[in-house]
mmCIF file with all atom_site columns, C-alpha atoms in Angstrom:
data_model
loop_
_atom_site.group_PDB
_atom_site.id
_atom_site.type_symbol
_atom_site.label_atom_id
_atom_site.label_alt_id
_atom_site.label_comp_id
_atom_site.label_asym_id
_atom_site.label_entity_id
_atom_site.label_seq_id
_atom_site.pdbx_PDB_ins_code
_atom_site.Cartn_x
_atom_site.Cartn_y
_atom_site.Cartn_z
_atom_site.occupancy
_atom_site.B_iso_or_equiv
_atom_site.pdbx_formal_charge
_atom_site.auth_seq_id
_atom_site.auth_comp_id
_atom_site.auth_asym_id
_atom_site.auth_atom_id
_atom_site.pdbx_PDB_model_num
ATOM 1   C CA . MET A 1 1   ? 39.948  2.560   -4.583  1.00 0.00 ? 1   MET A CA 1
ATOM 2   C CA . GLY A 1 2   ? 37.455  2.975   -1.719  1.00 0.00 ? 2   GLY A CA 1
ATOM 3   C CA . ALA A 1 3   ? 34.916  0.501   -0.369  1.00 0.00 ? 3   ALA A CA 1
ATOM 4   C CA . ALA A 1 4   ? 31.578  0.188   -2.151  1.00 0.00 ? 4   ALA A CA 1
ATOM 5   C CA . ASP A 1 5   ? 28.724  2.234   -0.724  1.00 0.00 ? 5   ASP A CA 1
ATOM 6   C CA . PRO A 1 6   ? 26.278  -0.331  0.742   1.00 0.00 ? 6   PRO A CA 1
ATOM 7   C CA . ARG A 1 7   ? 23.337  2.043   0.190   1.00 0.00 ? 7   ARG A CA 1
ATOM 8   C CA . ARG A 1 8   ? 24.133  2.309   -3.509  1.00 0.00 ? 8   ARG A CA 1
ATOM 9   C CA . ASP A 1 9   ? 24.565  -1.471  -3.731  1.00 0.00 ? 9   ASP A CA 1
ATOM 10  C CA . ALA A 1 10  ? 21.199  -2.000  -1.982  1.00 0.00 ? 10  ALA A CA 1
ATOM 11  C CA . ALA A 1 11  ? 19.452  0.507   -4.257  1.00 0.00 ? 11  ALA A CA 1
ATOM 12  C CA . GLY A 1 12  ? 20.853  -1.248  -7.308  1.00 0.00 ? 12  GLY A CA 1
ATOM 13  C CA . LEU A 1 13  ? 19.794  -4.656  -6.031  1.00 0.00 ? 13  LEU A CA 1
ATOM 14  C CA . TRP A 1 14  ? 16.255  -3.965  -4.765  1.00 0.00 ? 14  TRP A CA 1
ATOM 15  C CA . GLU A 1 15  ? 13.087  -2.365  -5.983  1.00 0.00 ? 15  GLU A CA 1
ATOM 16  C CA . ILE A 1 16  ? 11.369  -1.283  -2.735  1.00 0.00 ? 16  ILE A CA 1
ATOM 17  C CA . THR A 1 17  ? 7.749   -0.137  -2.549  1.00 0.00 ? 17  THR A CA 1
ATOM 18  C CA . THR A 1 18  ? 5.908   1.223   0.485   1.00 0.00 ? 18  THR A CA 1
ATOM 19  C CA . PRO A 1 19  ? 2.226   2.110   0.936   1.00 0.00 ? 19  PRO A CA 1
ATOM 20  C CA . SER A 1 20  ? 1.248   5.646   -0.040  1.00 0.00 ? 20  SER A CA 1
ATOM 21  C CA . ARG A 1 21  ? -1.039  6.002   2.990   1.00 0.00 ? 21  ARG A CA 1
ATOM 22  C CA . PRO A 1 22  ? -1.130  4.659   6.551   1.00 0.00 ? 22  PRO A CA 1
ATOM 23  C CA . GLY A 1 23  ? -2.744  1.300   7.145   1.00 0.00 ? 23  GLY A CA 1
ATOM 24  C CA . LEU A 1 24  ? -5.669  0.449   9.400   1.00 0.00 ? 24  LEU A CA 1
ATOM 25  C CA . LEU A 1 25  ? -3.509  -0.408  12.421  1.00 0.00 ? 25  LEU A CA 1
ATOM 26  C CA . PRO A 1 26  ? -0.928  1.762   14.142  1.00 0.00 ? 26  PRO A CA 1
ATOM 27  C CA . GLY A 1 27  ? 2.250   -0.168  14.893  1.00 0.00 ? 27  GLY A CA 1
ATOM 28  C CA . VAL A 1 28  ? 2.439   -1.793  11.433  1.00 0.00 ? 28  VAL A CA 1
ATOM 29  C CA . ASP A 1 29  ? 4.916   -0.947  8.664   1.00 0.00 ? 29  ASP A CA 1
ATOM 30  C CA . MET A 1 30  ? 4.854   -2.603  5.244   1.00 0.00 ? 30  MET A CA 1
ATOM 31  C CA . ALA A 1 31  ? 7.269   -2.773  2.343   1.00 0.00 ? 31  ALA A CA 1
ATOM 32  C CA . GLY A 1 32  ? 7.386   -4.724  -0.883  1.00 0.00 ? 32  GLY A CA 1
ATOM 33  C CA . PHE A 1 33  ? 10.766  -5.998  -2.102  1.00 0.00 ? 33  PHE A CA 1
ATOM 34  C CA . ARG A 1 34  ? 11.672  -7.262  -5.560  1.00 0.00 ? 34  ARG A CA 1
ATOM 35  C CA . ALA A 1 35  ? 15.217  -8.242  -6.501  1.00 0.00 ? 35  ALA A CA 1
ATOM 36  C CA . ARG A 1 36  ? 16.477  -6.478  -9.624  1.00 0.00 ? 36  ARG A CA 1
ATOM 37  C CA . THR A 1 37  ? 18.820  -9.343  -10.447 1.00 0.00 ? 37  THR A CA 1
ATOM 38  C CA . ALA A 1 38  ? 18.421  -12.991 -11.347 1.00 0.00 ? 38  ALA A CA 1
ATOM 39  C CA . ASP A 1 39  ? 21.677  -13.732 -9.505  1.00 0.00 ? 39  ASP A CA 1
ATOM 40  C CA . PRO A 1 40  ? 21.502  -15.425 -6.102  1.00 0.00 ? 40  PRO A CA 1
ATOM 41  C CA . VAL A 1 41  ? 20.958  -12.985 -3.233  1.00 0.00 ? 41  VAL A CA 1
ATOM 42  C CA . ASP A 1 42  ? 22.226  -13.463 0.316   1.00 0.00 ? 42  ASP A CA 1
ATOM 43  C CA . LEU A 1 43  ? 21.255  -10.809 2.833   1.00 0.00 ? 43  LEU A CA 1
ATOM 44  C CA . SER A 1 44  ? 21.521  -10.550 6.588   1.00 0.00 ? 44  SER A CA 1
ATOM 45  C CA . VAL A 1 45  ? 18.335  -9.786  8.501   1.00 0.00 ? 45  VAL A CA 1
ATOM 46  C CA . VAL A 1 46  ? 18.930  -6.656  10.560  1.00 0.00 ? 46  VAL A CA 1
ATOM 47  C CA . PRO A 1 47  ? 17.571  -6.660  14.131  1.00 0.00 ? 47  PRO A CA 1
ATOM 48  C CA . TYR A 1 48  ? 14.623  -4.291  14.456  1.00 0.00 ? 48  TYR A CA 1
ATOM 49  C CA . PRO A 1 49  ? 12.273  -3.530  17.368  1.00 0.00 ? 49  PRO A CA 1
ATOM 50  C CA . ALA A 1 50  ? 9.384   -5.345  15.715  1.00 0.00 ? 50  ALA A CA 1
ATOM 51  C CA . VAL A 1 51  ? 8.227   -8.821  14.813  1.00 0.00 ? 51  VAL A CA 1
ATOM 52  C CA . THR A 1 52  ? 8.698   -9.321  11.070  1.00 0.00 ? 52  THR A CA 1
ATOM 53  C CA . VAL A 1 53  ? 6.334   -11.303 8.859   1.00 0.00 ? 53  VAL A CA 1
ATOM 54  C CA . ALA A 1 54  ? 7.512   -12.062 5.320   1.00 0.00 ? 54  ALA A CA 1
ATOM 55  C CA . PHE A 1 55  ? 5.256   -13.402 2.565   1.00 0.00 ? 55  PHE A CA 1
ATOM 56  C CA . ASP A 1 56  ? 7.213   -15.067 -0.254  1.00 0.00 ? 56  ASP A CA 1
ATOM 57  C CA . LEU A 1 57  ? 5.738   -13.877 -3.571  1.00 0.00 ? 57  LEU A CA 1
ATOM 58  C CA . GLY A 1 58  ? 8.556   -14.772 -5.981  1.00 0.00 ? 58  GLY A CA 1
ATOM 59  C CA . GLY A 1 59  ? 9.065   -17.567 -8.441  1.00 0.00 ? 59  GLY A CA 1
ATOM 60  C CA . GLY A 1 60  ? 11.957  -19.177 -6.590  1.00 0.00 ? 60  GLY A CA 1
ATOM 61  C CA . PRO A 1 61  ? 11.548  -19.861 -2.913  1.00 0.00 ? 61  PRO A CA 1
ATOM 62  C CA . LEU A 1 62  ? 12.822  -17.346 -0.400  1.00 0.00 ? 62  LEU A CA 1
ATOM 63  C CA . ALA A 1 63  ? 14.872  -19.362 2.092   1.00 0.00 ? 63  ALA A CA 1
ATOM 64  C CA . VAL A 1 64  ? 15.363  -17.890 5.546   1.00 0.00 ? 64  VAL A CA 1
ATOM 65  C CA . GLU A 1 65  ? 18.104  -19.527 7.574   1.00 0.00 ? 65  GLU A CA 1
ATOM 66  C CA . ASP A 1 66  ? 18.966  -19.218 11.236  1.00 0.00 ? 66  ASP A CA 1
ATOM 67  C CA . GLY A 1 67  ? 20.618  -21.411 13.848  1.00 0.00 ? 67  GLY A CA 1
ATOM 68  C CA . GLY A 1 68  ? 17.425  -23.511 13.971  1.00 0.00 ? 68  GLY A CA 1
ATOM 69  C CA . GLY A 1 69  ? 17.435  -24.465 10.314  1.00 0.00 ? 69  GLY A CA 1
ATOM 70  C CA . ARG A 1 70  ? 16.150  -23.394 6.916   1.00 0.00 ? 70  ARG A CA 1
ATOM 71  C CA . HIS A 1 71  ? 12.595  -22.174 6.300   1.00 0.00 ? 71  HIS A CA 1
ATOM 72  C CA . GLU A 1 72  ? 11.089  -21.615 2.861   1.00 0.00 ? 72  GLU A CA 1
ATOM 73  C CA . GLY A 1 73  ? 8.050   -19.542 2.032   1.00 0.00 ? 73  GLY A CA 1
ATOM 74  C CA . GLY A 1 74  ? 6.376   -17.176 4.477   1.00 0.00 ? 74  GLY A CA 1
ATOM 75  C CA . VAL A 1 75  ? 8.112   -16.748 7.830   1.00 0.00 ? 75  VAL A CA 1
ATOM 76  C CA . VAL A 1 76  ? 7.810   -14.910 11.128  1.00 0.00 ? 76  VAL A CA 1
ATOM 77  C CA . VAL A 1 77  ? 11.023  -13.496 12.588  1.00 0.00 ? 77  VAL A CA 1
ATOM 78  C CA . GLY A 1 78  ? 10.913  -12.638 16.284  1.00 0.00 ? 78  GLY A CA 1
ATOM 79  C CA . LEU A 1 79  ? 12.573  -9.695  18.011  1.00 0.00 ? 79  LEU A CA 1
ATOM 80  C CA . ALA A 1 80  ? 16.361  -9.349  17.891  1.00 0.00 ? 80  ALA A CA 1
ATOM 81  C CA . PRO A 1 81  ? 17.228  -12.161 15.486  1.00 0.00 ? 81  PRO A CA 1
ATOM 82  C CA . SER A 1 82  ? 20.846  -13.226 15.387  1.00 0.00 ? 82  SER A CA 1
ATOM 83  C CA . GLY A 1 83  ? 22.582  -14.823 12.432  1.00 0.00 ? 83  GLY A CA 1
ATOM 84  C CA . VAL A 1 84  ? 19.458  -14.808 10.222  1.00 0.00 ? 84  VAL A CA 1
ATOM 85  C CA . HIS A 1 85  ? 19.927  -14.723 6.440   1.00 0.00 ? 85  HIS A CA 1
ATOM 86  C CA . GLY A 1 86  ? 17.524  -14.558 3.515   1.00 0.00 ? 86  GLY A CA 1
ATOM 87  C CA . ARG A 1 87  ? 18.710  -16.354 0.395   1.00 0.00 ? 87  ARG A CA 1
ATOM 88  C CA . GLY A 1 88  ? 17.290  -17.047 -3.032  1.00 0.00 ? 88  GLY A CA 1
ATOM 89  C CA . ARG A 1 89  ? 16.909  -16.038 -6.673  1.00 0.00 ? 89  ARG A CA 1
ATOM 90  C CA . GLY A 1 90  ? 14.204  -13.825 -8.085  1.00 0.00 ? 90  GLY A CA 1
ATOM 91  C CA . ILE A 1 91  ? 13.160  -12.784 -4.591  1.00 0.00 ? 91  ILE A CA 1
ATOM 92  C CA . GLU A 1 92  ? 9.881   -10.929 -4.282  1.00 0.00 ? 92  GLU A CA 1
ATOM 93  C CA . CYS A 1 93  ? 8.325   -10.567 -0.863  1.00 0.00 ? 93  CYS A CA 1
ATOM 94  C CA . LEU A 1 94  ? 6.003   -8.490  1.253   1.00 0.00 ? 94  LEU A CA 1
ATOM 95  C CA . GLN A 1 95  ? 7.471   -7.568  4.628   1.00 0.00 ? 95  GLN A CA 1
ATOM 96  C CA . LEU A 1 96  ? 5.261   -6.577  7.557   1.00 0.00 ? 96  LEU A CA 1
ATOM 97  C CA . ARG A 1 97  ? 6.845   -5.159  10.698  1.00 0.00 ? 97  ARG A CA 1
ATOM 98  C CA . LEU A 1 98  ? 4.560   -5.459  13.699  1.00 0.00 ? 98  LEU A CA 1
ATOM 99  C CA . SER A 1 99  ? 5.038   -3.798  17.056  1.00 0.00 ? 99  SER A CA 1
ATOM 100 C CA . PRO A 1 100 ? 4.948   -6.423  19.822  1.00 0.00 ? 100 PRO A CA 1
ATOM 101 C CA . PRO A 1 101 ? 1.459   -5.325  21.030  1.00 0.00 ? 101 PRO A CA 1
ATOM 102 C CA . VAL A 1 102 ? 0.085   -5.731  17.474  1.00 0.00 ? 102 VAL A CA 1
ATOM 103 C CA . ALA A 1 103 ? 2.043   -8.963  16.924  1.00 0.00 ? 103 ALA A CA 1
ATOM 104 C CA . HIS A 1 104 ? 0.587   -10.410 20.134  1.00 0.00 ? 104 HIS A CA 1
ATOM 105 C CA . ALA A 1 105 ? -2.920  -9.982  18.731  1.00 0.00 ? 105 ALA A CA 1
ATOM 106 C CA . VAL A 1 106 ? -2.424  -10.875 15.055  1.00 0.00 ? 106 VAL A CA 1
ATOM 107 C CA . LEU A 1 107 ? -0.082  -13.797 15.733  1.00 0.00 ? 107 LEU A CA 1
ATOM 108 C CA . ASP A 1 108 ? -2.295  -15.200 18.503  1.00 0.00 ? 108 ASP A CA 1
ATOM 109 C CA . GLY A 1 109 ? 0.144   -14.490 21.317  1.00 0.00 ? 109 GLY A CA 1
ATOM 110 C CA . ALA A 1 110 ? 3.232   -15.671 19.430  1.00 0.00 ? 110 ALA A CA 1
ATOM 111 C CA . ALA A 1 111 ? 5.047   -12.339 19.903  1.00 0.00 ? 111 ALA A CA 1
ATOM 112 C CA . GLU A 1 112 ? 7.184   -14.120 22.501  1.00 0.00 ? 112 GLU A CA 1
ATOM 113 C CA . LEU A 1 113 ? 9.281   -15.562 19.690  1.00 0.00 ? 113 LEU A CA 1
ATOM 114 C CA . GLY A 1 114 ? 12.488  -13.931 20.861  1.00 0.00 ? 114 GLY A CA 1
ATOM 115 C CA . GLY A 1 115 ? 14.917  -14.115 17.952  1.00 0.00 ? 115 GLY A CA 1
ATOM 116 C CA . ALA A 1 116 ? 13.348  -17.272 16.532  1.00 0.00 ? 116 ALA A CA 1
ATOM 117 C CA . VAL A 1 117 ? 12.335  -17.811 12.918  1.00 0.00 ? 117 VAL A CA 1
ATOM 118 C CA . VAL A 1 118 ? 9.230   -19.937 12.357  1.00 0.00 ? 118 VAL A CA 1
ATOM 119 C CA . PRO A 1 119 ? 7.189   -20.777 9.261   1.00 0.00 ? 119 PRO A CA 1
ATOM 120 C CA . LEU A 1 120 ? 4.176   -18.465 8.959   1.00 0.00 ? 120 LEU A CA 1
ATOM 121 C CA . GLY A 1 121 ? 1.925   -21.518 8.558   1.00 0.00 ? 121 GLY A CA 1
ATOM 122 C CA . ASP A 1 122 ? 2.914   -22.643 12.072  1.00 0.00 ? 122 ASP A CA 1
ATOM 123 C CA . VAL A 1 123 ? 1.449   -19.414 13.427  1.00 0.00 ? 123 VAL A CA 1
ATOM 124 C CA . TRP A 1 124 ? -1.441  -18.658 11.027  1.00 0.00 ? 124 TRP A CA 1
ATOM 125 C CA . GLY A 1 125 ? -2.261  -22.162 9.849   1.00 0.00 ? 125 GLY A CA 1
ATOM 126 C CA . ARG A 1 126 ? -3.956  -22.593 6.475   1.00 0.00 ? 126 ARG A CA 1
ATOM 127 C CA . GLU A 1 127 ? -4.915  -18.920 6.382   1.00 0.00 ? 127 GLU A CA 1
ATOM 128 C CA . ALA A 1 128 ? -1.251  -18.080 5.702   1.00 0.00 ? 128 ALA A CA 1
ATOM 129 C CA . GLU A 1 129 ? -1.268  -19.980 2.400   1.00 0.00 ? 129 GLU A CA 1
ATOM 130 C CA . ARG A 1 130 ? -4.624  -18.483 1.347   1.00 0.00 ? 130 ARG A CA 1
ATOM 131 C CA . ILE A 1 131 ? -3.377  -14.951 1.985   1.00 0.00 ? 131 ILE A CA 1
ATOM 132 C CA . GLN A 1 132 ? -0.083  -15.666 0.235   1.00 0.00 ? 132 GLN A CA 1
ATOM 133 C CA . GLU A 1 133 ? -1.959  -16.945 -2.839  1.00 0.00 ? 133 GLU A CA 1
ATOM 134 C CA . ARG A 1 134 ? -4.114  -13.786 -2.898  1.00 0.00 ? 134 ARG A CA 1
ATOM 135 C CA . LEU A 1 135 ? -0.995  -11.622 -2.585  1.00 0.00 ? 135 LEU A CA 1
ATOM 136 C CA . ARG A 1 136 ? 0.709   -13.447 -5.478  1.00 0.00 ? 136 ARG A CA 1
ATOM 137 C CA . ALA A 1 137 ? -2.383  -13.022 -7.672  1.00 0.00 ? 137 ALA A CA 1
ATOM 138 C CA . ALA A 1 138 ? -2.728  -9.289  -6.905  1.00 0.00 ? 138 ALA A CA 1
ATOM 139 C CA . GLY A 1 139 ? -2.057  -6.953  -9.817  1.00 0.00 ? 139 GLY A CA 1
ATOM 140 C CA . SER A 1 140 ? -0.145  -4.259  -7.929  1.00 0.00 ? 140 SER A CA 1
ATOM 141 C CA . TRP A 1 141 ? 1.711   -3.491  -4.714  1.00 0.00 ? 141 TRP A CA 1
ATOM 142 C CA . ARG A 1 142 ? -1.167  -1.200  -3.704  1.00 0.00 ? 142 ARG A CA 1
ATOM 143 C CA . GLU A 1 143 ? -3.557  -4.147  -3.927  1.00 0.00 ? 143 GLU A CA 1
ATOM 144 C CA . ARG A 1 144 ? -1.120  -6.330  -1.971  1.00 0.00 ? 144 ARG A CA 1
ATOM 145 C CA . PHE A 1 145 ? -0.870  -3.741  0.792   1.00 0.00 ? 145 PHE A CA 1
ATOM 146 C CA . GLU A 1 146 ? -4.686  -3.562  0.980   1.00 0.00 ? 146 GLU A CA 1
ATOM 147 C CA . ILE A 1 147 ? -4.981  -7.369  1.219   1.00 0.00 ? 147 ILE A CA 1
ATOM 148 C CA . ALA A 1 148 ? -2.360  -7.544  3.977   1.00 0.00 ? 148 ALA A CA 1
ATOM 149 C CA . ASP A 1 149 ? -3.860  -4.575  5.824   1.00 0.00 ? 149 ASP A CA 1
ATOM 150 C CA . ALA A 1 150 ? -7.346  -6.122  5.805   1.00 0.00 ? 150 ALA A CA 1
ATOM 151 C CA . ALA A 1 151 ? -6.008  -9.512  6.960   1.00 0.00 ? 151 ALA A CA 1
ATOM 152 C CA . LEU A 1 152 ? -4.093  -7.889  9.823   1.00 0.00 ? 152 LEU A CA 1
ATOM 153 C CA . ALA A 1 153 ? -7.136  -5.846  10.883  1.00 0.00 ? 153 ALA A CA 1
ATOM 154 C CA . ARG A 1 154 ? -9.349  -8.985  10.942  1.00 0.00 ? 154 ARG A CA 1
ATOM 155 C CA . ARG A 1 155 ? -6.813  -10.917 12.991  1.00 0.00 ? 155 ARG A CA 1
ATOM 156 C CA . TYR A 1 156 ? -6.266  -7.974  15.333  1.00 0.00 ? 156 TYR A CA 1
ATOM 157 C CA . GLU A 1 157 ? -9.993  -7.644  16.051  1.00 0.00 ? 157 GLU A CA 1
ATOM 158 C CA . ALA A 1 158 ? -10.252 -11.389 16.768  1.00 0.00 ? 158 ALA A CA 1
ATOM 159 C CA . GLY A 1 159 ? -6.932  -11.609 18.621  1.00 0.00 ? 159 GLY A CA 1
ATOM 160 C CA . ARG A 1 160 ? -5.777  -11.260 22.180  1.00 0.00 ? 160 ARG A CA 1
ATOM 161 C CA . THR A 1 161 ? -4.829  -7.702  23.043  1.00 0.00 ? 161 THR A CA 1
ATOM 162 C CA . VAL A 1 162 ? -2.166  -6.794  25.563  1.00 0.00 ? 162 VAL A CA 1
ATOM 163 C CA . ASP A 1 163 ? -2.823  -4.744  28.659  1.00 0.00 ? 163 ASP A CA 1
ATOM 164 C CA . PRO A 1 164 ? -2.941  -1.018  27.771  1.00 0.00 ? 164 PRO A CA 1
ATOM 165 C CA . GLU A 1 165 ? -0.123  -0.486  30.262  1.00 0.00 ? 165 GLU A CA 1
ATOM 166 C CA . VAL A 1 166 ? 2.126   -2.856  28.318  1.00 0.00 ? 166 VAL A CA 1
ATOM 167 C CA . ALA A 1 167 ? 1.349   -1.111  25.019  1.00 0.00 ? 167 ALA A CA 1
ATOM 168 C CA . PHE A 1 168 ? 2.046   2.283   26.628  1.00 0.00 ? 168 PHE A CA 1
ATOM 169 C CA . VAL A 1 169 ? 5.370   1.127   28.068  1.00 0.00 ? 169 VAL A CA 1
ATOM 170 C CA . TRP A 1 170 ? 6.437   -0.385  24.739  1.00 0.00 ? 170 TRP A CA 1
ATOM 171 C CA . GLY A 1 171 ? 5.698   2.932   23.025  1.00 0.00 ? 171 GLY A CA 1
ATOM 172 C CA . ARG A 1 172 ? 7.769   4.806   25.603  1.00 0.00 ? 172 ARG A CA 1
ATOM 173 C CA . LEU A 1 173 ? 10.668  2.364   25.263  1.00 0.00 ? 173 LEU A CA 1
ATOM 174 C CA . VAL A 1 174 ? 10.707  2.803   21.485  1.00 0.00 ? 174 VAL A CA 1
ATOM 175 C CA . ALA A 1 175 ? 10.418  6.590   21.773  1.00 0.00 ? 175 ALA A CA 1
ATOM 176 C CA . HIS A 1 176 ? 13.380  6.657   24.174  1.00 0.00 ? 176 HIS A CA 1
ATOM 177 C CA . ARG A 1 177 ? 15.337  4.018   22.196  1.00 0.00 ? 177 ARG A CA 1
ATOM 178 C CA . GLY A 1 178 ? 15.416  1.706   25.202  1.00 0.00 ? 178 GLY A CA 1
ATOM 179 C CA . GLY A 1 179 ? 16.787  4.428   27.477  1.00 0.00 ? 179 GLY A CA 1
ATOM 180 C CA . ALA A 1 180 ? 13.728  4.860   29.720  1.00 0.00 ? 180 ALA A CA 1
ATOM 181 C CA . ARG A 1 181 ? 14.113  3.834   33.361  1.00 0.00 ? 181 ARG A CA 1
ATOM 182 C CA . VAL A 1 182 ? 11.914  0.919   34.427  1.00 0.00 ? 182 VAL A CA 1
ATOM 183 C CA . GLU A 1 183 ? 11.057  2.549   37.781  1.00 0.00 ? 183 GLU A CA 1
ATOM 184 C CA . ARG A 1 184 ? 9.731   5.653   36.044  1.00 0.00 ? 184 ARG A CA 1
ATOM 185 C CA . LEU A 1 185 ? 7.735   3.649   33.486  1.00 0.00 ? 185 LEU A CA 1
ATOM 186 C CA . ALA A 1 186 ? 6.219   1.538   36.266  1.00 0.00 ? 186 ALA A CA 1
ATOM 187 C CA . ALA A 1 187 ? 5.218   4.679   38.148  1.00 0.00 ? 187 ALA A CA 1
ATOM 188 C CA . GLU A 1 188 ? 3.658   6.174   34.988  1.00 0.00 ? 188 GLU A CA 1
ATOM 189 C CA . VAL A 1 189 ? 1.349   3.173   34.574  1.00 0.00 ? 189 VAL A CA 1
ATOM 190 C CA . GLY A 1 190 ? 0.720   2.649   38.290  1.00 0.00 ? 190 GLY A CA 1
ATOM 191 C CA . TRP A 1 191 ? 2.437   -0.745  38.487  1.00 0.00 ? 191 TRP A CA 1
ATOM 192 C CA . SER A 1 192 ? 5.256   -1.949  40.676  1.00 0.00 ? 192 SER A CA 1
ATOM 193 C CA . ARG A 1 193 ? 8.670   -2.362  39.062  1.00 0.00 ? 193 ARG A CA 1
ATOM 194 C CA . GLN A 1 194 ? 8.447   -6.089  39.650  1.00 0.00 ? 194 GLN A CA 1
ATOM 195 C CA . ARG A 1 195 ? 5.064   -6.412  37.944  1.00 0.00 ? 195 ARG A CA 1
ATOM 196 C CA . LEU A 1 196 ? 6.261   -4.420  34.949  1.00 0.00 ? 196 LEU A CA 1
#
């Protein structure tokens, strides 16, 4: 008997919904997750080249654990997390993946989180709970995506943007899967290697 196919297991465990149209900001991906089982779920958070924001919308709390402790409710997961797990029953959450230039603006400069996990309230304050309540009360995933998209756009407009050179270089690094040479990128934006 062969090993179970993890893709089939994931498809059986999760109902995943994505927006039908692009959002207001480039550099943002959204997905809604709902567990299809009442059994406890334990999943590893996969490193991704984005800062992840998770709003807990389920009945039981979503607990996110890392080396720094256990966080319940909405969380922000920095770049390249290590040993991070999501655990709970009846999990339902909205996941936002933000490119570092977008995260810098909407998280008020907190994109320098590294692999840390922090409660969303520590970054967004009371606004995090208000948005989470609106998301829970929404009647559909489409409405949830619209609420999140509008909140991100407001925060982006009010936030601190990164230098255009930094945003350009990040885009090139992602496009080349980290294989771009620093000297060439620095030359493309007119900066020294050291400054970049």
